[in-house]
mmCIF file of C-alpha atoms and ligand atoms in Angstrom:
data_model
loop_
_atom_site.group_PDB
_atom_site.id
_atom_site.type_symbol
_atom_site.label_atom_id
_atom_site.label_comp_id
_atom_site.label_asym_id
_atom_site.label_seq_id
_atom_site.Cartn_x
_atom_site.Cartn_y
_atom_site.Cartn_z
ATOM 1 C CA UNK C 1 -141.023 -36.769 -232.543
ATOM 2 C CA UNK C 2 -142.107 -35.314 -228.917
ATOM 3 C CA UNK C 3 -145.442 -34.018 -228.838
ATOM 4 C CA UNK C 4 -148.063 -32.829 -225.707
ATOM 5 C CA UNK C 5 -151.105 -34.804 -225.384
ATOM 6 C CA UNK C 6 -153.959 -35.182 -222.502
ATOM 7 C CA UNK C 7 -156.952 -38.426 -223.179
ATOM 8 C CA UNK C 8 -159.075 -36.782 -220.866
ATOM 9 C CA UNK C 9 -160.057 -33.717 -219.121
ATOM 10 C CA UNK C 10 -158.941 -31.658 -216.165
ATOM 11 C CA UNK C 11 -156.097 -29.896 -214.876
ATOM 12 C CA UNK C 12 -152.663 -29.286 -216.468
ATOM 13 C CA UNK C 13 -151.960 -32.718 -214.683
ATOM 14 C CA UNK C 14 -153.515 -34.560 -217.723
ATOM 15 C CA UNK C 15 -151.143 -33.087 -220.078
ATOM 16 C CA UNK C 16 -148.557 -35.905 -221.433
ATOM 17 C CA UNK C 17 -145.509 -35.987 -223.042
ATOM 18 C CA UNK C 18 -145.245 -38.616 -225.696
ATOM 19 C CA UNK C 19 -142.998 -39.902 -228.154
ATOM 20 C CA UNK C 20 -144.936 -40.378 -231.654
ATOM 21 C CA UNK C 21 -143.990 -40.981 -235.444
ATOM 22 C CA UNK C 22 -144.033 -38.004 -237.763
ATOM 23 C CA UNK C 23 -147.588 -37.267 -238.787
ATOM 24 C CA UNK C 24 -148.386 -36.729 -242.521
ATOM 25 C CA UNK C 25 -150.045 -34.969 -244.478
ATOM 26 C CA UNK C 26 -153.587 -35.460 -245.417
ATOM 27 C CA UNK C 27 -156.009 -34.053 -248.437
ATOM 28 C CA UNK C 28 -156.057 -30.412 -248.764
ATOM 29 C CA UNK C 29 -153.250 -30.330 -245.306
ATOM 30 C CA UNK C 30 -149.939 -29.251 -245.195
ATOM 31 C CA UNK C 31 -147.521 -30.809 -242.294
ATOM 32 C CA UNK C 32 -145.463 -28.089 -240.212
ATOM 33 C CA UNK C 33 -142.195 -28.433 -238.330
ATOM 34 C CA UNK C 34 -143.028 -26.321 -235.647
ATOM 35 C CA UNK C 35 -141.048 -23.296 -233.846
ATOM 36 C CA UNK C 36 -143.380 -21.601 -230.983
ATOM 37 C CA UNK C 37 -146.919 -22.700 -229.912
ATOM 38 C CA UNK C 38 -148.904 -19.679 -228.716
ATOM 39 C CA UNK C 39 -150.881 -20.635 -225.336
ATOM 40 C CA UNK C 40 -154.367 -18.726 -225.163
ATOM 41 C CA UNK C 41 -157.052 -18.970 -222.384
ATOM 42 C CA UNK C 42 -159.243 -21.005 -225.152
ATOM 43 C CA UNK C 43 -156.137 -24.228 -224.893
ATOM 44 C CA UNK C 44 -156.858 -24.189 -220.951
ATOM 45 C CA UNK C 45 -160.263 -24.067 -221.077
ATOM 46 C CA UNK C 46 -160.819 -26.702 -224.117
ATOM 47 C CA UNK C 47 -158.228 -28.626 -221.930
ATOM 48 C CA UNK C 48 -161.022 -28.417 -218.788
ATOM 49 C CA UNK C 49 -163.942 -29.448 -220.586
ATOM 50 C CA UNK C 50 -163.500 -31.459 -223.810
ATOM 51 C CA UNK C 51 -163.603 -35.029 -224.452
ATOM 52 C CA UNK C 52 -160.864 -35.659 -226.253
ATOM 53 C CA UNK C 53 -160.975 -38.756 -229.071
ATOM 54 C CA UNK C 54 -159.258 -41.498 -228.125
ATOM 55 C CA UNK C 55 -156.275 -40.926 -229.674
ATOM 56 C CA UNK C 56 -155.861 -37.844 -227.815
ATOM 57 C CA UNK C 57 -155.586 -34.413 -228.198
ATOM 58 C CA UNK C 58 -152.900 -32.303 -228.792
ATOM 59 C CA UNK C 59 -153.161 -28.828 -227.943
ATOM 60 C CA UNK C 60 -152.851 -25.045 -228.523
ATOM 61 C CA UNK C 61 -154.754 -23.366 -231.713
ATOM 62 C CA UNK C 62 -152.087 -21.045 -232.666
ATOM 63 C CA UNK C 63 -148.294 -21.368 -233.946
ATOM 64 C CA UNK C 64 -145.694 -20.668 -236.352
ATOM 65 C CA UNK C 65 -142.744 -22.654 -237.943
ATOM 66 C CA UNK C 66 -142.118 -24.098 -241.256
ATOM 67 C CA UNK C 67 -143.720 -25.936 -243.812
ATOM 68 C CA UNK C 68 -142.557 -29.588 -244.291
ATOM 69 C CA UNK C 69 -144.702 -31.507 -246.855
ATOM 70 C CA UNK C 70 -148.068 -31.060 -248.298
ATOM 71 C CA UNK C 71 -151.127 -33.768 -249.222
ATOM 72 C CA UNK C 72 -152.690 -34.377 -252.090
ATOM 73 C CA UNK C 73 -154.048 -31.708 -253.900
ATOM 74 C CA UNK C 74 -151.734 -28.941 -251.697
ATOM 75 C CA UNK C 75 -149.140 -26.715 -254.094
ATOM 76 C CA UNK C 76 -145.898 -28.562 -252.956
ATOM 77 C CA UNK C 77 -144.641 -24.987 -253.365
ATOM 78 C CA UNK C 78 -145.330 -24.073 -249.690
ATOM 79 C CA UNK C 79 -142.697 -26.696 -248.822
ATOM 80 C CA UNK C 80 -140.350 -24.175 -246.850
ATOM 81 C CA UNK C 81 -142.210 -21.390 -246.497
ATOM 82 C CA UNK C 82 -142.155 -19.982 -242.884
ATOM 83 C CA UNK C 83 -146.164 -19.384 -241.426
ATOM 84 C CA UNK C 84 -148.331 -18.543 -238.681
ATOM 85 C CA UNK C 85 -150.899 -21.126 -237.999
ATOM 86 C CA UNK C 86 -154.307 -20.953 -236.667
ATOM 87 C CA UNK C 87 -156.780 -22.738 -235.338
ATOM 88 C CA UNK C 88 -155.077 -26.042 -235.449
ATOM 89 C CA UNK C 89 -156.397 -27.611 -233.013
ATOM 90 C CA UNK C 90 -160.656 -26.327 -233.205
ATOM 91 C CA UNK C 91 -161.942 -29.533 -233.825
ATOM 92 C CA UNK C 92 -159.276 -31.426 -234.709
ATOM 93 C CA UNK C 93 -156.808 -33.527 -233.089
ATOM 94 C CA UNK C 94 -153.532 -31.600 -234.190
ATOM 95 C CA UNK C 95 -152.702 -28.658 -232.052
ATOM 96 C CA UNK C 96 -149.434 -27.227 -232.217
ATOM 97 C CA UNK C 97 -147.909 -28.340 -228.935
ATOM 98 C CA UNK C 98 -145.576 -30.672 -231.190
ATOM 99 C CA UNK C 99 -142.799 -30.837 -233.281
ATOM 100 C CA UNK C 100 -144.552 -31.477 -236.018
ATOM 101 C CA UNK C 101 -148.108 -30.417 -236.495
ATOM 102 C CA UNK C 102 -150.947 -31.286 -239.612
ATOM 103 C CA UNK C 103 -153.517 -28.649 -240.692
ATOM 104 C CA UNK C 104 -155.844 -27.476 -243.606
ATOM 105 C CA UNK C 105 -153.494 -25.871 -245.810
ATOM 106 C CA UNK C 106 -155.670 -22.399 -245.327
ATOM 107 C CA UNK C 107 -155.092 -22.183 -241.622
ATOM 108 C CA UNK C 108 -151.064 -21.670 -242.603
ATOM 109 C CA UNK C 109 -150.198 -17.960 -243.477
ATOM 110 C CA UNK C 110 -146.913 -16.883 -244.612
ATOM 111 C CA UNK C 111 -145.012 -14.790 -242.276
ATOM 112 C CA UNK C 112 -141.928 -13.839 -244.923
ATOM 113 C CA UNK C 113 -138.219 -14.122 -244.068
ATOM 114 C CA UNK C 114 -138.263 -11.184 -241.888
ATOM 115 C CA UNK C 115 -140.308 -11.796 -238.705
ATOM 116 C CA UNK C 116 -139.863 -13.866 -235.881
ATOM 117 C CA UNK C 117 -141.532 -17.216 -235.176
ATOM 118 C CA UNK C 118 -142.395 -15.761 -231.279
ATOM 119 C CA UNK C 119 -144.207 -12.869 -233.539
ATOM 120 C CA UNK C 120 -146.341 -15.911 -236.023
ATOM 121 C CA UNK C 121 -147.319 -18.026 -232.786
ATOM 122 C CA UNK C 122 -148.855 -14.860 -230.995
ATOM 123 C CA UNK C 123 -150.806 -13.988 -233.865
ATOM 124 C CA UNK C 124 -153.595 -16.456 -234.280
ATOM 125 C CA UNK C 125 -156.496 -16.298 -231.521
ATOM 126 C CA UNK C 126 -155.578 -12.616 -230.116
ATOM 127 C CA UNK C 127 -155.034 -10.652 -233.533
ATOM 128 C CA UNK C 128 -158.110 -12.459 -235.578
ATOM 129 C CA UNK C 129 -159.970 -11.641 -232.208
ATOM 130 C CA UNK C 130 -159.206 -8.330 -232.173
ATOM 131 C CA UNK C 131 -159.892 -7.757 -235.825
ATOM 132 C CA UNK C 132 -163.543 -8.725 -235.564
ATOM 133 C CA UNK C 133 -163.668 -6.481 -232.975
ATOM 134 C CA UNK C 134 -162.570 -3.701 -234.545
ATOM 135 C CA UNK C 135 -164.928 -3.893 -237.237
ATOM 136 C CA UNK C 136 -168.172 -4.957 -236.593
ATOM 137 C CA UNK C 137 -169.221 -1.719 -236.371
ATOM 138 C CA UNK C 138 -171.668 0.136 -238.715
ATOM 139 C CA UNK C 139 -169.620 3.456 -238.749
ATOM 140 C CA UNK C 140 -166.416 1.281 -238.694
ATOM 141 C CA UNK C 141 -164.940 0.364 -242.228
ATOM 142 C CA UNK C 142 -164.723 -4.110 -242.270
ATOM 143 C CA UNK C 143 -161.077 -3.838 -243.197
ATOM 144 C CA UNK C 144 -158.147 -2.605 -241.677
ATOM 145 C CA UNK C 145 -155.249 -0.916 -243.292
ATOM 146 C CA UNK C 146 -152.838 1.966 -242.783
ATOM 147 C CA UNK C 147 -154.882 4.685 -242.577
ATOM 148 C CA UNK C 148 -158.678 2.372 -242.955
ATOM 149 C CA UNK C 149 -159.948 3.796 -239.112
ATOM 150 C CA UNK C 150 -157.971 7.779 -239.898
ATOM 151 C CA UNK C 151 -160.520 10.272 -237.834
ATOM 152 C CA UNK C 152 -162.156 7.039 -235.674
ATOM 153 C CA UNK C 153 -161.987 6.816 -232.144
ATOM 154 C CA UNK C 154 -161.855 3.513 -230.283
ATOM 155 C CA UNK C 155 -161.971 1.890 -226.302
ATOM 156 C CA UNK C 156 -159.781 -0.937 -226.042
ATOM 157 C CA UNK C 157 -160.929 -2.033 -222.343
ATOM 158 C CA UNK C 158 -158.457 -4.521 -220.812
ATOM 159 C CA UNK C 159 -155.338 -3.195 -223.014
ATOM 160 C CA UNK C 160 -152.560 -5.191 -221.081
ATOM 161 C CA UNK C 161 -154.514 -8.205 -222.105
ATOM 162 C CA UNK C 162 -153.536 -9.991 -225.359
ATOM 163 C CA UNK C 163 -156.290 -9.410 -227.224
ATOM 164 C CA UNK C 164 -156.167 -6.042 -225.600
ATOM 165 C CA UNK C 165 -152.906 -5.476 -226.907
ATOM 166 C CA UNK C 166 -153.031 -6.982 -230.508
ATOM 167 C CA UNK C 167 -156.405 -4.510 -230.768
ATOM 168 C CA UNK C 168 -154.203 -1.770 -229.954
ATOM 169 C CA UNK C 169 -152.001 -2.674 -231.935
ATOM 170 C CA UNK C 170 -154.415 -3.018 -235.253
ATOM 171 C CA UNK C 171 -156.326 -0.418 -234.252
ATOM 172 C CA UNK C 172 -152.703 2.364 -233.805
ATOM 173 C CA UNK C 173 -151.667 0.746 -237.236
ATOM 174 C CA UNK C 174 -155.443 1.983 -239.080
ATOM 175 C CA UNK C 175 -154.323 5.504 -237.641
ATOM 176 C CA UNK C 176 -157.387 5.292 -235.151
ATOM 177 C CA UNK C 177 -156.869 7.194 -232.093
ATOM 178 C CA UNK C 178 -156.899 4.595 -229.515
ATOM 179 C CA UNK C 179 -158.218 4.986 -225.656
ATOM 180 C CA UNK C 180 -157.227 1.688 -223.278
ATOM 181 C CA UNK C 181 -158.126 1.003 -219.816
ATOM 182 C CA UNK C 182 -155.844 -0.534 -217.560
ATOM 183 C CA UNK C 183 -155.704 -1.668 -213.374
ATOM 184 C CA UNK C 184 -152.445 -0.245 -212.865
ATOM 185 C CA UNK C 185 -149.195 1.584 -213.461
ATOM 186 C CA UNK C 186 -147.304 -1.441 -214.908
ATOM 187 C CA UNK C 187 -150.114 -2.090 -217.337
ATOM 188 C CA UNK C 188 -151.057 1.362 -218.386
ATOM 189 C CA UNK C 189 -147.094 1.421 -219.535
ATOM 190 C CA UNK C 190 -147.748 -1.774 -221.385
ATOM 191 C CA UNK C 191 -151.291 -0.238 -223.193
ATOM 192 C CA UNK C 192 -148.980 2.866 -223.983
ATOM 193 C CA UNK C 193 -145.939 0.445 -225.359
ATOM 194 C CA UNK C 194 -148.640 -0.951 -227.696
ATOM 195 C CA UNK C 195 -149.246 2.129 -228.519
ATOM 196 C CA UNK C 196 -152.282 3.391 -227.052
ATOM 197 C CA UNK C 197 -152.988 7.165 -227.626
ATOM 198 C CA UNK C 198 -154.536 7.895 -224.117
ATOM 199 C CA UNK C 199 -154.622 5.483 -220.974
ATOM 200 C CA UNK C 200 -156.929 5.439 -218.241
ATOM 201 C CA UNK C 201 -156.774 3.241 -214.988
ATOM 202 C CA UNK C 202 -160.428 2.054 -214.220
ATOM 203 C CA UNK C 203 -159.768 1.720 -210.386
ATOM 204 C CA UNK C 204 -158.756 5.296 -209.976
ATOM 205 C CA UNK C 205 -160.757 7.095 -212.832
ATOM 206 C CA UNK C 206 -164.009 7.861 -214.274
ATOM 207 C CA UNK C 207 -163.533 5.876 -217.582
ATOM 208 C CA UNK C 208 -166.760 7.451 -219.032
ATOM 209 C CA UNK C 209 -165.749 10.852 -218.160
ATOM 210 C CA UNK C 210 -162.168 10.399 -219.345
ATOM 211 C CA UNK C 211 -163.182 9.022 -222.721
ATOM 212 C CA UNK C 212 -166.349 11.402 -223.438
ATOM 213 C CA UNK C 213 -163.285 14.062 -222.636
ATOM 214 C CA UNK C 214 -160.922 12.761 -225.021
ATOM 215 C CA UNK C 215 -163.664 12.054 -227.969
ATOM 216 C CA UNK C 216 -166.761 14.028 -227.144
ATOM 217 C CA UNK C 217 -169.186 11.839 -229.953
ATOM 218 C CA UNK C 218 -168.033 9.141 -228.102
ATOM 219 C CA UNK C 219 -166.222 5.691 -229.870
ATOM 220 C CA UNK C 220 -166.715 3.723 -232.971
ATOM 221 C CA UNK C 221 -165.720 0.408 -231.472
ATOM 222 C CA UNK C 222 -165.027 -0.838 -227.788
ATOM 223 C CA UNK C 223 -163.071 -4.178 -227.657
ATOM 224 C CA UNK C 224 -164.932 -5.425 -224.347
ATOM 225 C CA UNK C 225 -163.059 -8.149 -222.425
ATOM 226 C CA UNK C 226 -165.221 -7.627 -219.601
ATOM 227 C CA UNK C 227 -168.983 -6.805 -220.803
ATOM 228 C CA UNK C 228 -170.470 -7.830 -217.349
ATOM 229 C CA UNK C 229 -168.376 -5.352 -215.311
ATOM 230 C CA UNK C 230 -168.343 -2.189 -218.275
ATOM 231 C CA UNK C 231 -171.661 -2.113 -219.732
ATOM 232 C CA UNK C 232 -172.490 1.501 -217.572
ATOM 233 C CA UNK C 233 -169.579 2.599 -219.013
ATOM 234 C CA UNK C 234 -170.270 1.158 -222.296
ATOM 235 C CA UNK C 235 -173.587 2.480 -222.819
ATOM 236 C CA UNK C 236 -172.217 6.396 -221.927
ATOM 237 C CA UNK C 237 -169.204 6.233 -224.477
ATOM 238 C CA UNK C 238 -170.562 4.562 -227.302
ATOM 239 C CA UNK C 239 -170.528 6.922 -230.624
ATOM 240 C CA UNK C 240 -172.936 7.019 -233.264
ATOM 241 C CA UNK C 241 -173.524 3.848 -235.200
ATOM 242 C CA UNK C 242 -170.883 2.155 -232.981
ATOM 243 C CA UNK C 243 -170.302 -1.358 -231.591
ATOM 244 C CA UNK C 244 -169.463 -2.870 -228.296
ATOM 245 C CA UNK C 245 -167.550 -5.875 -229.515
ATOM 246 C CA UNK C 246 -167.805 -8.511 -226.183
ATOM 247 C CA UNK C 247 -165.496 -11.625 -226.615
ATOM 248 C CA UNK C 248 -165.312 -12.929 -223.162
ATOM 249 C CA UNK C 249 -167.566 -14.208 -220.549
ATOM 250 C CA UNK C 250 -166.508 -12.840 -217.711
ATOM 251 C CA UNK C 251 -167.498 -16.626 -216.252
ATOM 252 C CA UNK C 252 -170.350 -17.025 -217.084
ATOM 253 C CA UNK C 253 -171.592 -13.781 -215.932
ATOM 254 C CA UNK C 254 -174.409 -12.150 -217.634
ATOM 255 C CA UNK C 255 -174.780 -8.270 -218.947
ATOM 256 C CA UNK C 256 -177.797 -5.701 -218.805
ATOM 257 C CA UNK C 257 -177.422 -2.957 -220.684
ATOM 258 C CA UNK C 258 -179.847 0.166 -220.136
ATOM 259 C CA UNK C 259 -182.119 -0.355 -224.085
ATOM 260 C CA UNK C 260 -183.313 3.581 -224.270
ATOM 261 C CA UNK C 261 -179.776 5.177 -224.090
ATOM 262 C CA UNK C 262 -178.560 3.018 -226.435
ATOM 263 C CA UNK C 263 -181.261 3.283 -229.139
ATOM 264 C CA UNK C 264 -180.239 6.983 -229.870
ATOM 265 C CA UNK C 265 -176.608 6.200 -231.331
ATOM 266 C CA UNK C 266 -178.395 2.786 -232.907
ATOM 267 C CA UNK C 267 -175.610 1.291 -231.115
ATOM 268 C CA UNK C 268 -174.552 -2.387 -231.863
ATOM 269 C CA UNK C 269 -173.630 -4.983 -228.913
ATOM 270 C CA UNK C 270 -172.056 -7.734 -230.490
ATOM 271 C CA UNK C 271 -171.223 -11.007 -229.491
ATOM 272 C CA UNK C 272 -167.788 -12.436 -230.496
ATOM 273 C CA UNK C 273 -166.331 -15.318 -230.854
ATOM 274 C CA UNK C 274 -163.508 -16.180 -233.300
ATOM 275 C CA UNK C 275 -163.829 -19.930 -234.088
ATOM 276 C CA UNK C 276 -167.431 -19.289 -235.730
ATOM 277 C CA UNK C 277 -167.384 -15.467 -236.997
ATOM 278 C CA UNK C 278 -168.472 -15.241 -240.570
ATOM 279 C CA UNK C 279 -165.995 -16.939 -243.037
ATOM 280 C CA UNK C 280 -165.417 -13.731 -245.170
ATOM 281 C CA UNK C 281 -164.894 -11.824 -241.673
ATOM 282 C CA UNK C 282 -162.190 -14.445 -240.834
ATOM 283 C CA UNK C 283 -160.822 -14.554 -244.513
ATOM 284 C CA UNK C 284 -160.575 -10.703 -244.413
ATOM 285 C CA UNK C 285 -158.814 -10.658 -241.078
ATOM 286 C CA UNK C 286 -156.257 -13.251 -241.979
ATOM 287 C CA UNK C 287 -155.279 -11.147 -245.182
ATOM 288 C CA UNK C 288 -155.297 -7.765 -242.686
ATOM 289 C CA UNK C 289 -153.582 -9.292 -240.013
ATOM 290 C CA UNK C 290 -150.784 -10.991 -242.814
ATOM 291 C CA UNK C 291 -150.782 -7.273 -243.892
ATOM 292 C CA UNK C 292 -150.191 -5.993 -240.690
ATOM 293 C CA UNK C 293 -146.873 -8.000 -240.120
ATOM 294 C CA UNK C 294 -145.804 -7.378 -243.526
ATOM 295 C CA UNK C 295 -145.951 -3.298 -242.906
ATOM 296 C CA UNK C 296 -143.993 -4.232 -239.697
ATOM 297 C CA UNK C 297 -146.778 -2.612 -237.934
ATOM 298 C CA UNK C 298 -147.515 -5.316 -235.345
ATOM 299 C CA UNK C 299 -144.638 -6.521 -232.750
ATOM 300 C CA UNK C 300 -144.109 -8.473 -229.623
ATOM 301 C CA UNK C 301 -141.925 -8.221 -226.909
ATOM 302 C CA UNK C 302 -142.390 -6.169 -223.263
ATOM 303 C CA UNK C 303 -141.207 -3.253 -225.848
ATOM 304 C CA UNK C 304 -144.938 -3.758 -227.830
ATOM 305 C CA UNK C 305 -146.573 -4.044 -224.569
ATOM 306 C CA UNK C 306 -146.313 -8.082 -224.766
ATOM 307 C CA UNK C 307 -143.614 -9.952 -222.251
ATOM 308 C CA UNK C 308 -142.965 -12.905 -223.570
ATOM 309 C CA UNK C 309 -142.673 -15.936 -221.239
ATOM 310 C CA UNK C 310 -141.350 -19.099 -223.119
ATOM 311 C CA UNK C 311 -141.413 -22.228 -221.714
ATOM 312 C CA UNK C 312 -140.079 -25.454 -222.968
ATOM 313 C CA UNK C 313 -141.930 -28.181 -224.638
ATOM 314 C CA UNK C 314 -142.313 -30.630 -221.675
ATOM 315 C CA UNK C 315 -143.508 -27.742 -219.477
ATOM 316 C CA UNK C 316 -146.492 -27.305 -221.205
ATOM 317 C CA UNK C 317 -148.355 -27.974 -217.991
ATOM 318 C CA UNK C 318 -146.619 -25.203 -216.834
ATOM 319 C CA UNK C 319 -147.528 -22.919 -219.724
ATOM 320 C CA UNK C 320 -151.061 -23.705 -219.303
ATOM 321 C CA UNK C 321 -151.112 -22.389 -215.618
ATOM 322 C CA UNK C 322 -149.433 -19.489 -216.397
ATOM 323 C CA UNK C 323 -152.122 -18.474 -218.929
ATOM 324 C CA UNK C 324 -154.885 -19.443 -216.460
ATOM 325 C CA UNK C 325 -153.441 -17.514 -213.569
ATOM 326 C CA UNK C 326 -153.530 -14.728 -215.555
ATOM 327 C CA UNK C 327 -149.721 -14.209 -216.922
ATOM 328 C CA UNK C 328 -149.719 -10.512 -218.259
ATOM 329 C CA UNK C 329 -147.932 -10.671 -222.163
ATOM 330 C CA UNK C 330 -147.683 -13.769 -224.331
ATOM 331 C CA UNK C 331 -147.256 -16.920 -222.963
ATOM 332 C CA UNK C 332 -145.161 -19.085 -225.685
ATOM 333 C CA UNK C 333 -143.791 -22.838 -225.450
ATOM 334 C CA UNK C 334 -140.711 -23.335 -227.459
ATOM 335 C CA UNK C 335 -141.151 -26.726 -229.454
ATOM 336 C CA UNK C 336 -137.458 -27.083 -230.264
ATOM 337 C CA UNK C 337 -136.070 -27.567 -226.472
HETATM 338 N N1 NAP X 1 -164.484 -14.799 -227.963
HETATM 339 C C1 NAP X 1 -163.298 -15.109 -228.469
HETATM 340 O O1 NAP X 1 -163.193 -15.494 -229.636
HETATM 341 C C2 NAP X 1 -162.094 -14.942 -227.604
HETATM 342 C C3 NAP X 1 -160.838 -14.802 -228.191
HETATM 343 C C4 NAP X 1 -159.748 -14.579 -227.364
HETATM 344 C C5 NAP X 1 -159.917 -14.540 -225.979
HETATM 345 N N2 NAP X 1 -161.146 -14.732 -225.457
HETATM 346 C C6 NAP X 1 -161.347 -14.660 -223.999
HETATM 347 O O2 NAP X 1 -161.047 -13.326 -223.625
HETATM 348 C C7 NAP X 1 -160.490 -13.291 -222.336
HETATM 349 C C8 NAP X 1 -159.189 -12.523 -222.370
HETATM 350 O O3 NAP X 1 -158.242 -13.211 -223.179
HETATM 351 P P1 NAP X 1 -156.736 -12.677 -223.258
HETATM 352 O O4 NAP X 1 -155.931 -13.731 -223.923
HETATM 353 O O5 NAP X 1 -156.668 -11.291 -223.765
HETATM 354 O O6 NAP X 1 -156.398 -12.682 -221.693
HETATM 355 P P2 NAP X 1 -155.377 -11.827 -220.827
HETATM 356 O O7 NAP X 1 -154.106 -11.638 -221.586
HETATM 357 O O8 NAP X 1 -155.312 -12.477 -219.496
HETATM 358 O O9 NAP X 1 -156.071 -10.409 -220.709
HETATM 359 C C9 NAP X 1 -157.220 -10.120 -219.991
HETATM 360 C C10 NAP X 1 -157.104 -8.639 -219.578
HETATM 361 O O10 NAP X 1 -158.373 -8.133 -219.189
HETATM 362 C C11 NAP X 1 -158.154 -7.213 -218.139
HETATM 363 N N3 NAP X 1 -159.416 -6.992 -217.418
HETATM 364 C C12 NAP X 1 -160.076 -7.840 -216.603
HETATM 365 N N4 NAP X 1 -161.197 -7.255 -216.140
HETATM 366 C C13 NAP X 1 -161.261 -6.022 -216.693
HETATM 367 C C14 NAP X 1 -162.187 -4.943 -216.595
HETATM 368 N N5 NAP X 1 -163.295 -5.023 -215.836
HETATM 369 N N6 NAP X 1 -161.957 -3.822 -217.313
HETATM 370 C C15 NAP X 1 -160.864 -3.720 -218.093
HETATM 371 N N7 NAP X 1 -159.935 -4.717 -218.205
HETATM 372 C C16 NAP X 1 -160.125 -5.846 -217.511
HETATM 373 C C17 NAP X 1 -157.064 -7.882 -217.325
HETATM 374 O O11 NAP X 1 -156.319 -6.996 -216.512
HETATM 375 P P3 NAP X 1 -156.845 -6.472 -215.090
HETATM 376 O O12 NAP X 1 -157.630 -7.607 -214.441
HETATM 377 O O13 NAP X 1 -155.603 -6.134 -214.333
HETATM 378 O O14 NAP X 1 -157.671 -5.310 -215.436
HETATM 379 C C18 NAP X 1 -156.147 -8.412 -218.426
HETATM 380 O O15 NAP X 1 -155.179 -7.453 -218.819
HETATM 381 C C19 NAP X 1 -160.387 -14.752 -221.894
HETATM 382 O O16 NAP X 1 -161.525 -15.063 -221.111
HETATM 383 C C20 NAP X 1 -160.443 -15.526 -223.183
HETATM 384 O O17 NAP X 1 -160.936 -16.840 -223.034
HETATM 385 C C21 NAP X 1 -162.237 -14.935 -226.234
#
């Protein structure tokens, strides 16, 4: 089989195509035949900066495709079953930049007959993401559901992004109304595709004054891609009880949030970062997010606010510098070509 590797660190340079046997199965793992591998900033960055074993890593945490075979101890039947996988590749050597792919049998979730494998590899990273954000709030129910966030306001800053859209997207599906803030025309059409209620360009509005307008008790949740940059804003719109959710780093840059203004609502800043949230968080977000694509509530496509840009197999390099320059939708590699 062809599968993406890299022995050492750096660039997309150090990315390999390689011929290798079929893996199987281990203990408690089931093997996967895979469709799409989902490309995330995390797959660049881990690509910069880890040491890979030495018999190298293969990358990209999320995926979809179908079951193969099982290992010892895994129901064999799953054999056949089409799933989304995640985090295949946190601490392990298997990513999903291969034909065929091992993981814990947990990290596979069945997607059903229905949809697409370009849908099950964008899930992962973004959607489980986006979940914790959405409910690490104290006025914010912990699951989400048709209806769970009815008569909740939230701030999804950075909704062109892909966590940006997949909150949207969770958040529209719970019946919240949702705000997002965009850089320009393009993108706010992209937040609104998603299906953001109200969208607000942050170079050309006052995002505090726009949002206190639209929800006067201010938000349950804000899904902060950039905490370093919004935390003014932050600290104004913040409702009650709410929870500034931050999940990236802007960096390396750091935040400083005014204390007294924010003691008032009791307001929450949360750090977030998928890979070690709670396990009953991350259990309850796989089950939403399965939930989610099984109501049909949760699409991708420039049509969901989410170009797609697939890219063979051997340009995986290629994948990996569209992600890190910033592509705008899902970046996707397809496995088969
Ligand atoms: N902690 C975690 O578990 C976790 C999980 C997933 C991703 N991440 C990290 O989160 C970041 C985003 O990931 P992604 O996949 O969503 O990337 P992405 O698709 O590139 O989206 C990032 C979005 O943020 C927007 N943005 C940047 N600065 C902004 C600002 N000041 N206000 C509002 N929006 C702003 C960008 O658009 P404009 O620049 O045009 O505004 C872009 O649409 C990455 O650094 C990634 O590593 C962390």
């Amino acid at each position: 089989m062809r599968l993406i590797s890299y022995r050492r660190s750096g660039g997309p340079d150090v990315l390999e195509l390689l011929e290798a046997p079929v893996p199987e199965p281990g203990p408690g793992e089931v093997r996967v035949r895979v469709a799409f591998s989902g490309v995330n900033p995390t797959d660049w960055k881990s690509r910069s900066a880890a040491q890979p074993g030495p018999e190298g890593q293969v990358p990209n945490q999320d995926g979809a495709g179908t079951v193969d075979a099982v290992g010892e101890g895994v129901d064999p039947v799953l054999v056949g079953e089409r799933v989304w996988i995640w985090e295949a590749a946190w601490q392990r050597r298997w990513g999903t930049a291969a034909e065929y792919t091992v993981v814990p049998a947990r990290h596979v979730v069945q997607l059903g007959p229905e949809p697409s494998f370009e849908l099950g590899a964008a899930l992962g990273i973004p959607f489980l993401t986006a979940h914790r954000c959405l409910t690490v709030a104290e006025s914010m129910p912990d699951r989400l559901g048709a209806g769970a966030l009815t008569g909740h306001t939230v701030l999804v800053q950075g909704g062109a992004g892909a966590v940006g859209n997949a909150a949207i997207q969770l958040a529209r599906w719970a019946d919240a109304t949702v705000i997002a803030t965009v850089s320009s025309p393009r993108k706010a059409q992209l937040a609104a595709a998603a299906g953001a209620d109200h969208v607000v360009n942050y170079r050309e509005q006052d995002v505090a004054a726009e949002v206190r307008r639209i929800a006067p008790k201010g938000v349950g949740a804000i899904v902060e891609v950039s905490a370093a940059r919004n935390a003014a804003v932050d600290a104004r719109v913040i409702g009650m009880h709410g929870a500034i959710a931050m999940y990236a780093d802007d960096g390396g840059a750091e935040v400083t949030v005014p204390v007294r203004a924010q003691m008032g609502p009791n307001a929450r800043w949360q750090f977030v970062l998928v890979y070690t949230e709670p396990e009953r968080a991350k259990a309850l977000a796989i089950e939403d997010v399965a939930t989610a694509v099984a109501d049909g509530a949760v699409r991708v496509g420039a049509e969901a606010g989410l170009p797609l840009h697939v890219y063979p197999l051997a340009e995986t390099a290629a994948a990996h510098q569209a992600v890190q320059d910033g592509a705008v939708g899902k970046v996707l590699i397809d496995v088969t070509v």
